[in-house]
Amino acid sequence: MSDTSYHSVRDSKNWTQLQQLAEQPWSLAALFAQDETRTQRFSAQEGALYMDYSKQCINDTVRASLIDLAKTCQLSARIDELMQGAMVNTSEERAALHTALRLPATATLQVGEQNVVADVHHSLMQVERLSQRIRQGTWRGFSGKAITDVVNIGVGGSDLGPLMAATALDEWADTEIVVHFVSNMDGSQLDNLLKRLDAETTLFIISSKSFETVDTLSNAKTALSWLLATATLYAGTQESVLRRHFIGISANSEKMSAWGIHPEHQLQLWDWVGGRFSLWSAIGLAIAVRIGMTQFRELLAGAHSMDVHFANADFANNLPVLLGLLAVWNSTFLHIHAHTVLPYDGRLGYLPSYLTQLEMESNGKSVTHDGKQVDYDTCPILWGEVGSNAQHAFYQLLHQGTQHVSCDFIACVRHYSDEVKNASLQHQHELSLANCLAQSRVLAFGNAAIADTEVACDADKYKHYRGNQPSTTLLIDELTPHSLGALIALYEHKVYVMASIWDINPFDQWGVEMGKQMAETVYQALQQDSASAFDTSTNQLLAHIRQWS
């Protein structure tokens, strides 16, 4: 990584200046009352994405100081390192080249002796070949029937990415093939699904970078047993079932082969692809099956357009840079420790879950690149829900609770193209847009959002809205594969900006490893009747489970 001229980011004068600015009283109502041109200055657009961040607790001085801090942290150099395949994942000593997954075929990116772009497009051709066989009905199961259902078995990024994108873009589906997603280790998802599927016409995609993930492989083993129970009636062998009903996606070809995945049905990942950044790779096969390769390539093109913007736009108009700097300002300097994502579009229902992993697994860190403990706040707790549902769930806390929460509102300007045919649906879309804008307004200004409300609330304190909850609103011209790709890449790069300022590594996830290792030890204890040697709480819980199982 790039060297800095100071020992810690906190040693910089920009950091000190931002700390002093954060101590000032911030009132969104006052900021808007004092500045009629505020919205024009605190908004930006790139392609189909329009971002209004005027309802953040900032002014021109804060924005300039944040941009100066980014320059002090050598953000431009760090962006170049990311894009060019440098070792930005320092703890695992590798690149993080998710941006290479959406480079056009004409590009060249040399990492060591390897042209990464050539490898990527070879893999995409394999995705196209396999997805077309499924979509065209030429892929046959063990009884000779065409595949009708595809089940993606994965967890984390191998599940959340394809699930989120396939759901958001389902109106682009041009096939009768139904795509399902399974991730839960306990088998409940798979059990419910298998009761409705036909073993003769079901294909499973096993998505696991290491091909060792116990969650994924336990589901895959159950799926294989289910298939074999029916295949034996047709004299089908395990070898034929594995060949006709399983595709593997992994960076570990040896493990795929050992499990029984046929070499022609193995799709390649690379060590430099993190799971939560992998939907652009062969992990996106389920998306390509559902919407077709043409639209999948549009998804990649949209992400690439945001990559180009991120790498080249001035920081003052750079959407990912601004979004990331605002997040640093809120979490580190204003000490707002919760952030919620609120899409006012049902198609984006899985986006909050996707971003929960993307941001908290990436930036939930407390150690710098050089191994020193940070003494400032990093990633906030993130959650979210479709806005109209969230209004009836946790908006009470946002409006009248004691917690400060920053918010991202996301909405699509256009949805139903045929307004005459879809008049009722268009009406509902406009209601949703109105709620999106109304909620961000009330969160910002509280009772002052509605004339005379303040007077009425003097007599009824239960109806007081304090306001001053900061938010950003992202408007998408229209949800398409291209604009969705740009939106996801926007948040990926936001994460990198935050990590660059905090001097942490957003590409490892050591925090999830020890729990998985301990689970294996506990599992072994669960199979035995002897006394366990854990803490008294765990020992007592194990004893209770043994008693009742």
XYZ file of C-alpha atoms in Angstrom:
549
model
C 0.000 0.000 0.000
C 0.996 3.621 -0.381
C 3.197 5.140 2.315
C 1.877 8.110 4.242
C 3.848 10.983 5.680
C 2.395 10.570 9.168
C 2.224 7.637 11.574
C -1.545 7.610 11.914
C -4.431 9.193 10.078
C -5.299 10.842 13.378
C -2.033 12.768 13.267
C -3.186 14.772 10.257
C -4.397 18.345 10.593
C -7.458 17.450 8.500
C -8.518 14.929 11.125
C -8.165 17.487 13.895
C -10.111 20.047 11.911
C -12.964 17.578 11.338
C -13.062 16.747 15.038
C -13.453 20.435 15.822
C -16.156 20.851 13.185
C -18.052 17.850 14.550
C -18.267 19.493 17.977
C -20.386 22.306 16.566
C -24.171 22.051 16.937
C -25.610 20.793 13.655
C -29.176 21.605 12.643
C -30.462 20.535 9.245
C -33.357 22.966 9.566
C -30.926 25.840 10.115
C -28.638 24.738 7.286
C -31.524 24.801 4.817
C -32.962 28.068 6.163
C -29.604 29.798 5.707
C -28.843 28.536 2.204
C -31.324 28.442 -0.685
C -28.763 26.949 -3.074
C -27.736 24.130 -0.747
C -29.399 21.324 -2.679
C -27.724 22.270 -5.961
C -24.285 22.203 -4.320
C -24.826 19.019 -2.352
C -26.012 16.742 -5.132
C -24.278 14.853 -7.927
C -25.167 12.562 -10.811
C -23.474 9.798 -12.747
C -25.385 8.031 -15.488
C -28.750 6.828 -14.196
C -27.903 7.583 -10.554
C -28.742 10.937 -8.969
C -27.535 11.504 -5.399
C -28.902 14.219 -3.122
C -26.861 14.455 0.080
C -28.046 17.898 1.124
C -29.842 16.360 4.134
C -26.502 15.346 5.642
C -25.168 17.411 8.549
C -22.436 19.075 6.525
C -21.550 22.425 5.010
C -18.978 23.506 2.443
C -16.220 23.564 5.060
C -16.925 20.000 6.162
C -17.034 18.710 2.603
C -13.767 20.451 1.750
C -12.130 19.075 4.897
C -13.319 15.551 4.114
C -11.915 15.808 0.598
C -8.639 17.128 2.002
C -8.558 14.166 4.392
C -9.029 11.808 1.427
C -6.100 13.462 -0.307
C -3.977 13.218 2.843
C -4.788 9.497 2.952
C -3.655 9.296 -0.686
C -7.030 8.004 -1.840
C -6.209 8.565 -5.511
C -3.159 6.324 -5.239
C -5.159 3.704 -3.372
C -7.819 3.709 -6.097
C -5.102 3.198 -8.708
C -3.703 0.298 -6.672
C -7.129 -1.328 -6.492
C -7.752 -1.001 -10.216
C -4.282 -2.127 -11.282
C -4.139 -5.317 -9.245
C -1.771 -4.253 -6.463
C -1.710 -6.190 -3.189
C -4.470 -4.212 -1.473
C -5.521 -7.252 0.602
C -2.461 -7.030 2.792
C -3.254 -9.668 5.431
C -3.744 -12.345 2.753
C -1.123 -10.862 0.433
C -3.235 -10.693 -2.697
C -5.056 -8.302 -4.985
C -8.790 -7.609 -4.808
C -9.765 -7.539 -8.445
C -13.553 -7.557 -8.521
C -13.301 -4.568 -10.871
C -11.462 -6.821 -13.365
C -14.531 -9.087 -13.491
C -16.399 -6.395 -15.434
C -13.624 -5.102 -17.679
C -14.470 -5.331 -21.410
C -12.824 -8.107 -23.400
C -10.684 -5.569 -25.258
C -8.983 -4.430 -22.036
C -5.717 -5.794 -20.697
C -4.739 -6.107 -17.060
C -1.458 -7.838 -16.369
C -1.044 -9.183 -12.827
C 2.313 -10.893 -12.652
C 2.550 -12.988 -15.777
C -1.207 -13.416 -16.122
C -3.588 -11.388 -18.300
C -6.490 -11.365 -15.860
C -8.994 -10.084 -18.435
C -8.421 -13.086 -20.692
C -9.087 -15.438 -17.773
C -12.239 -13.562 -16.807
C -13.725 -13.681 -20.285
C -12.853 -17.340 -20.699
C -14.870 -17.978 -17.533
C -17.737 -15.821 -18.823
C -17.827 -17.903 -22.002
C -18.191 -21.014 -19.843
C -21.036 -19.332 -17.936
C -22.684 -18.522 -21.247
C -22.249 -22.080 -22.538
C -23.749 -23.730 -19.474
C -26.555 -21.195 -18.999
C -27.626 -21.509 -22.630
C -27.805 -25.295 -22.366
C -30.107 -24.935 -19.378
C -32.222 -22.150 -20.887
C -32.591 -23.857 -24.260
C -33.719 -27.128 -22.719
C -30.790 -29.187 -23.989
C -29.501 -29.941 -20.466
C -31.210 -33.173 -19.455
C -31.520 -34.879 -16.100
C -30.928 -38.566 -15.358
C -34.337 -39.584 -16.793
C -33.899 -37.588 -19.999
C -36.244 -34.749 -19.055
C -35.202 -31.108 -19.530
C -34.238 -29.041 -16.489
C -37.045 -26.841 -15.163
C -35.592 -25.679 -11.826
C -32.123 -24.520 -10.788
C -31.133 -24.362 -7.120
C -28.168 -22.188 -6.145
C -26.573 -23.583 -2.987
C -24.221 -21.099 -1.344
C -23.826 -18.875 1.683
C -22.667 -15.300 2.247
C -21.640 -13.637 -0.992
C -22.242 -16.863 -2.931
C -25.907 -16.546 -1.965
C -26.698 -12.907 -1.196
C -25.253 -11.473 -4.423
C -27.021 -13.755 -6.921
C -30.210 -13.748 -4.832
C -30.329 -9.960 -4.648
C -29.591 -9.389 -8.351
C -31.793 -12.178 -9.703
C -34.718 -10.927 -7.622
C -34.209 -7.297 -8.610
C -34.031 -8.157 -12.320
C -36.664 -10.868 -12.499
C -38.809 -8.840 -14.899
C -35.998 -9.342 -17.449
C -36.384 -13.094 -17.169
C -37.135 -14.589 -20.582
C -37.226 -18.272 -19.634
C -39.535 -20.635 -17.794
C -36.596 -21.929 -15.776
C -37.189 -21.100 -12.105
C -34.148 -20.235 -9.980
C -34.145 -20.936 -6.233
C -31.628 -20.079 -3.512
C -30.614 -22.123 -0.486
C -28.160 -21.054 2.223
C -29.323 -22.079 5.700
C -27.140 -24.692 7.379
C -30.035 -26.217 9.340
C -31.613 -27.624 6.169
C -35.025 -26.021 6.657
C -34.866 -24.034 3.406
C -33.795 -27.057 1.401
C -36.316 -29.359 3.058
C -39.223 -27.061 2.192
C -37.949 -26.625 -1.350
C -37.367 -30.295 -2.139
C -40.967 -31.087 -1.226
C -42.047 -28.984 -4.212
C -39.394 -29.900 -6.788
C -39.081 -32.791 -9.231
C -35.778 -34.651 -8.865
C -35.786 -35.520 -12.574
C -35.765 -31.864 -13.649
C -33.780 -30.094 -10.907
C -30.194 -28.888 -11.289
C -28.010 -27.733 -8.386
C -25.263 -25.096 -8.491
C -22.779 -25.506 -5.634
C -21.117 -22.131 -5.092
C -18.192 -22.082 -2.682
C -14.863 -20.358 -3.177
C -13.022 -22.904 -1.045
C -15.433 -25.787 -1.646
C -15.010 -26.520 2.040
C -17.806 -24.394 3.512
C -19.764 -26.690 5.812
C -23.053 -24.799 5.330
C -22.927 -25.251 1.565
C -21.590 -28.799 1.451
C -24.107 -30.081 3.996
C -26.935 -28.787 1.800
C -25.249 -30.217 -1.293
C -24.937 -33.646 0.342
C -28.637 -33.624 1.240
C -29.520 -32.629 -2.336
C -27.452 -35.508 -3.700
C -29.165 -38.005 -1.381
C -32.567 -36.690 -2.497
C -31.658 -37.097 -6.163
C -30.271 -40.608 -5.677
C -33.459 -41.745 -3.944
C -35.345 -41.133 -7.182
C -32.573 -41.908 -9.657
C -32.311 -45.513 -8.474
C -35.821 -46.082 -9.830
C -34.402 -45.292 -13.278
C -31.236 -47.326 -12.725
C -29.354 -44.060 -12.415
C -25.903 -44.187 -10.882
C -24.312 -41.678 -8.552
C -21.870 -40.778 -11.315
C -24.668 -39.979 -13.758
C -26.579 -37.990 -11.149
C -23.501 -35.926 -10.306
C -22.805 -35.271 -13.969
C -26.367 -34.381 -14.957
C -27.527 -32.491 -11.865
C -24.582 -30.554 -10.426
C -22.450 -27.582 -11.426
C -19.596 -26.434 -9.192
C -18.202 -22.913 -8.855
C -14.995 -22.621 -6.854
C -11.353 -21.621 -6.756
C -10.560 -25.196 -5.677
C -10.803 -27.553 -8.660
C -9.348 -30.475 -6.693
C -12.093 -30.262 -4.080
C -14.786 -30.028 -6.764
C -13.436 -33.118 -8.505
C -13.133 -35.027 -5.233
C -16.768 -34.228 -4.449
C -17.779 -35.574 -7.844
C -18.363 -32.487 -10.003
C -17.635 -33.345 -13.641
C -14.706 -31.297 -15.045
C -16.887 -29.886 -17.836
C -19.274 -28.529 -15.221
C -16.700 -26.780 -13.061
C -16.529 -22.979 -13.208
C -13.429 -21.166 -12.023
C -12.992 -18.537 -9.340
C -9.737 -16.909 -8.276
C -8.140 -16.120 -4.921
C -8.388 -12.419 -5.726
C -12.208 -12.520 -5.748
C -13.769 -12.010 -2.325
C -17.104 -13.755 -1.823
C -19.025 -10.542 -1.151
C -17.566 -9.038 -4.353
C -18.146 -12.109 -6.539
C -21.574 -11.849 -8.166
C -19.866 -10.487 -11.314
C -17.970 -13.763 -11.715
C -19.179 -17.309 -12.409
C -20.981 -16.973 -9.052
C -23.518 -15.030 -11.128
C -24.441 -18.149 -13.131
C -27.870 -18.280 -11.472
C -28.482 -14.695 -12.614
C -27.443 -15.549 -16.179
C -29.746 -18.583 -16.180
C -32.705 -16.424 -15.204
C -32.193 -13.254 -17.293
C -29.866 -14.438 -20.051
C -26.270 -13.687 -20.830
C -27.013 -10.476 -22.749
C -28.599 -8.882 -19.701
C -25.938 -10.327 -17.387
C -23.307 -8.577 -19.504
C -25.328 -5.355 -19.144
C -25.089 -5.786 -15.377
C -21.309 -6.026 -15.752
C -21.235 -3.004 -18.057
C -23.144 -0.917 -15.521
C -20.650 -1.810 -12.812
C -17.748 -1.011 -15.132
C -19.207 2.414 -15.874
C -19.134 3.158 -12.144
C -15.550 1.849 -11.958
C -14.529 4.351 -14.634
C -16.325 7.174 -12.813
C -14.715 6.215 -9.487
C -11.240 6.116 -11.010
C -11.489 9.380 -12.930
C -14.036 11.810 -11.484
C -12.963 14.701 -9.302
C -13.626 13.907 -5.638
C -16.123 16.778 -5.348
C -18.366 15.072 -7.935
C -17.368 11.452 -7.370
C -20.391 9.507 -6.085
C -18.534 6.654 -4.331
C -15.997 9.044 -2.809
C -18.702 11.364 -1.504
C -20.810 8.484 -0.169
C -17.792 6.991 1.580
C -16.618 10.299 3.067
C -20.101 11.026 4.379
C -20.126 7.624 6.065
C -16.780 8.388 7.719
C -18.038 11.790 8.842
C -21.168 10.273 10.401
C -19.573 7.268 12.084
C -16.148 8.521 13.117
C -16.717 12.197 13.776
C -20.437 12.598 14.572
C -20.472 9.205 16.367
C -23.592 7.969 14.598
C -23.222 4.236 15.058
C -26.214 2.958 13.088
C -27.004 3.176 9.396
C -30.092 1.932 7.579
C -30.719 1.311 3.863
C -34.298 1.954 2.757
C -35.166 1.021 -0.842
C -38.623 2.204 -1.830
C -38.908 -0.498 -4.469
C -39.873 -4.095 -3.723
C -37.504 -5.370 -6.403
C -34.615 -4.214 -4.212
C -35.910 -6.137 -1.201
C -32.675 -8.079 -0.727
C -30.376 -5.084 -1.213
C -30.207 -4.185 2.513
C -29.130 -7.747 3.405
C -26.549 -7.686 0.632
C -25.145 -4.359 1.831
C -25.155 -5.546 5.433
C -22.589 -8.179 4.508
C -20.717 -5.941 2.078
C -20.152 -3.158 4.603
C -19.954 -4.909 7.972
C -17.857 -7.878 6.855
C -15.561 -5.550 4.920
C -15.178 -2.703 7.391
C -16.048 -4.285 10.722
C -12.384 -4.021 11.651
C -10.394 -2.533 14.522
C -6.814 -3.092 13.337
C -4.932 -1.019 10.763
C -2.930 -2.354 7.819
C 0.202 -2.372 9.960
C -1.489 -4.251 12.819
C -2.115 -1.353 15.208
C -5.331 -1.040 17.186
C -7.505 1.840 15.961
C -8.670 4.432 18.472
C -11.559 5.766 16.414
C -14.937 4.418 15.329
C -15.061 2.487 12.063
C -18.044 0.701 10.493
C -21.508 1.433 11.913
C -24.141 -1.248 12.437
C -26.089 -1.521 9.190
C -29.539 -2.907 8.521
C -32.521 -2.088 6.359
C -35.793 -3.087 4.763
C -38.057 -2.084 1.902
C -39.119 1.410 2.908
C -42.878 0.875 2.976
C -42.427 -2.151 5.265
C -39.859 -0.364 7.413
C -42.313 2.464 8.040
C -44.499 -0.003 9.930
C -41.563 -1.641 11.714
C -38.675 0.533 12.899
C -39.420 4.081 11.705
C -40.812 4.741 15.190
C -37.216 4.536 16.456
C -35.901 6.677 13.605
C -38.380 9.457 14.289
C -38.802 9.388 18.081
C -36.169 7.071 19.530
C -33.004 8.051 21.350
C -30.581 6.744 18.722
C -29.032 8.803 15.965
C -29.233 6.868 12.686
C -28.034 7.841 9.229
C -30.180 6.683 6.322
C -29.918 5.906 2.621
C -33.200 6.277 0.734
C -33.216 4.560 -2.661
C -36.006 4.858 -5.242
C -36.611 4.467 -8.970
C -38.075 7.434 -10.836
C -39.761 5.266 -13.493
C -41.130 1.778 -13.101
C -44.224 0.774 -15.067
C -43.564 1.763 -18.673
C -47.127 1.442 -19.989
C -48.920 3.974 -17.807
C -52.320 3.369 -19.451
C -52.184 -0.412 -19.066
C -50.689 -0.193 -15.582
C -52.600 2.802 -14.244
C -53.220 1.253 -10.828
C -49.624 0.082 -10.509
C -48.358 3.498 -11.581
C -50.498 5.044 -8.861
C -48.893 2.727 -6.308
C -45.428 3.616 -7.600
C -46.144 7.312 -7.145
C -47.420 6.661 -3.621
C -44.154 4.882 -2.867
C -42.102 7.794 -4.230
C -44.154 10.256 -2.178
C -43.515 8.239 0.988
C -39.794 8.082 0.241
C -39.483 11.855 -0.086
C -41.837 12.531 2.815
C -39.995 10.308 5.256
C -36.584 11.803 4.469
C -38.092 15.266 4.900
C -39.610 14.510 8.319
C -36.426 12.760 9.473
C -34.466 15.879 8.562
C -36.759 18.631 9.827
C -39.032 16.976 12.372
C -42.120 18.960 13.335
C -40.941 21.895 11.253
C -41.646 19.814 8.129
C -45.353 20.599 8.511
C -46.633 24.104 9.225
C -48.192 24.703 12.677
C -47.181 21.243 13.909
C -44.824 22.693 16.503
C -47.647 24.603 18.161
C -49.841 21.512 18.349
C -47.018 19.448 19.817
C -46.534 21.816 22.730
C -49.742 20.338 24.132
C -48.914 16.741 23.186
C -45.275 15.764 23.673
C -46.008 12.265 22.383
C -46.287 13.716 18.887
C -42.941 15.468 18.901
C -40.579 14.687 15.988
C -37.071 15.906 16.769
C -35.715 15.622 13.201
C -32.019 16.137 12.466
C -31.533 12.532 11.325
C -29.130 12.755 8.347
C -29.910 10.983 5.097
C -28.860 10.622 1.475
C -31.369 9.986 -1.288
C -30.367 7.984 -4.362
C -32.734 8.197 -7.323
C -32.334 5.704 -10.156
C -33.805 6.793 -13.482
C -35.064 3.260 -14.056
C -34.056 -0.107 -12.632
C -32.282 -2.030 -15.394
C -29.394 -4.506 -15.394
C -27.080 -1.600 -16.266
C -28.295 0.754 -13.528
C -28.335 -2.041 -10.928
C -24.728 -2.859 -11.801
C -23.784 0.779 -11.297
C -25.642 0.928 -7.975
C -23.906 -2.147 -6.558
C -20.475 -0.956 -7.718
C -21.208 2.422 -6.104
C -21.546 0.729 -2.729
C -18.511 -1.499 -3.303
C -16.376 1.563 -3.886
C -17.973 3.398 -0.960
C -16.663 0.578 1.238
C -13.156 0.983 -0.190
C -13.188 4.739 0.399
C -14.168 4.246 4.043
C -11.472 1.603 4.528
C -8.857 3.839 2.920
C -9.600 6.661 5.339
C -9.643 4.315 8.341
C -6.478 2.516 7.118
C -8.098 -0.922 7.473
C -8.242 -3.902 5.126
C -11.772 -4.340 3.714
C -10.942 -7.568 1.863
C -10.294 -10.113 4.616
C -12.762 -11.546 7.131
C -10.768 -13.178 9.884
C -13.523 -12.317 12.336
C -15.731 -15.165 11.079
C -13.075 -17.892 11.164
C -12.665 -18.713 14.861
C -16.381 -19.306 15.344
C -16.370 -21.830 12.493
C -13.358 -23.610 13.990
C -14.982 -23.750 17.418
C -18.184 -25.101 15.855
C -16.331 -28.197 14.678
C -15.037 -28.821 18.211
C -18.507 -28.338 19.692
C -20.011 -30.619 17.026
C -17.644 -33.396 18.052
C -18.656 -32.890 21.682
C -22.309 -33.031 20.692
C -21.799 -36.535 19.289
C -20.334 -37.828 22.549
C -21.907 -38.563 25.900
C -18.812 -37.722 27.902
C -18.505 -34.513 29.883
C -17.427 -31.513 27.830
C -14.494 -29.300 28.683
C -15.904 -25.906 27.723
C -17.169 -23.048 29.856
C -19.978 -23.899 32.267
C -22.638 -22.241 30.107
C -21.696 -24.180 26.955
C -21.395 -27.433 28.942
C -24.853 -26.950 30.441
C -26.406 -26.156 27.063
C -24.825 -29.271 25.533
C -26.153 -31.393 28.376
C -29.644 -30.005 27.852
C -29.497 -30.737 24.124
C -28.297 -34.304 24.727
C -31.079 -34.853 27.227
C -33.833 -33.829 24.868
C -32.436 -35.165 21.608
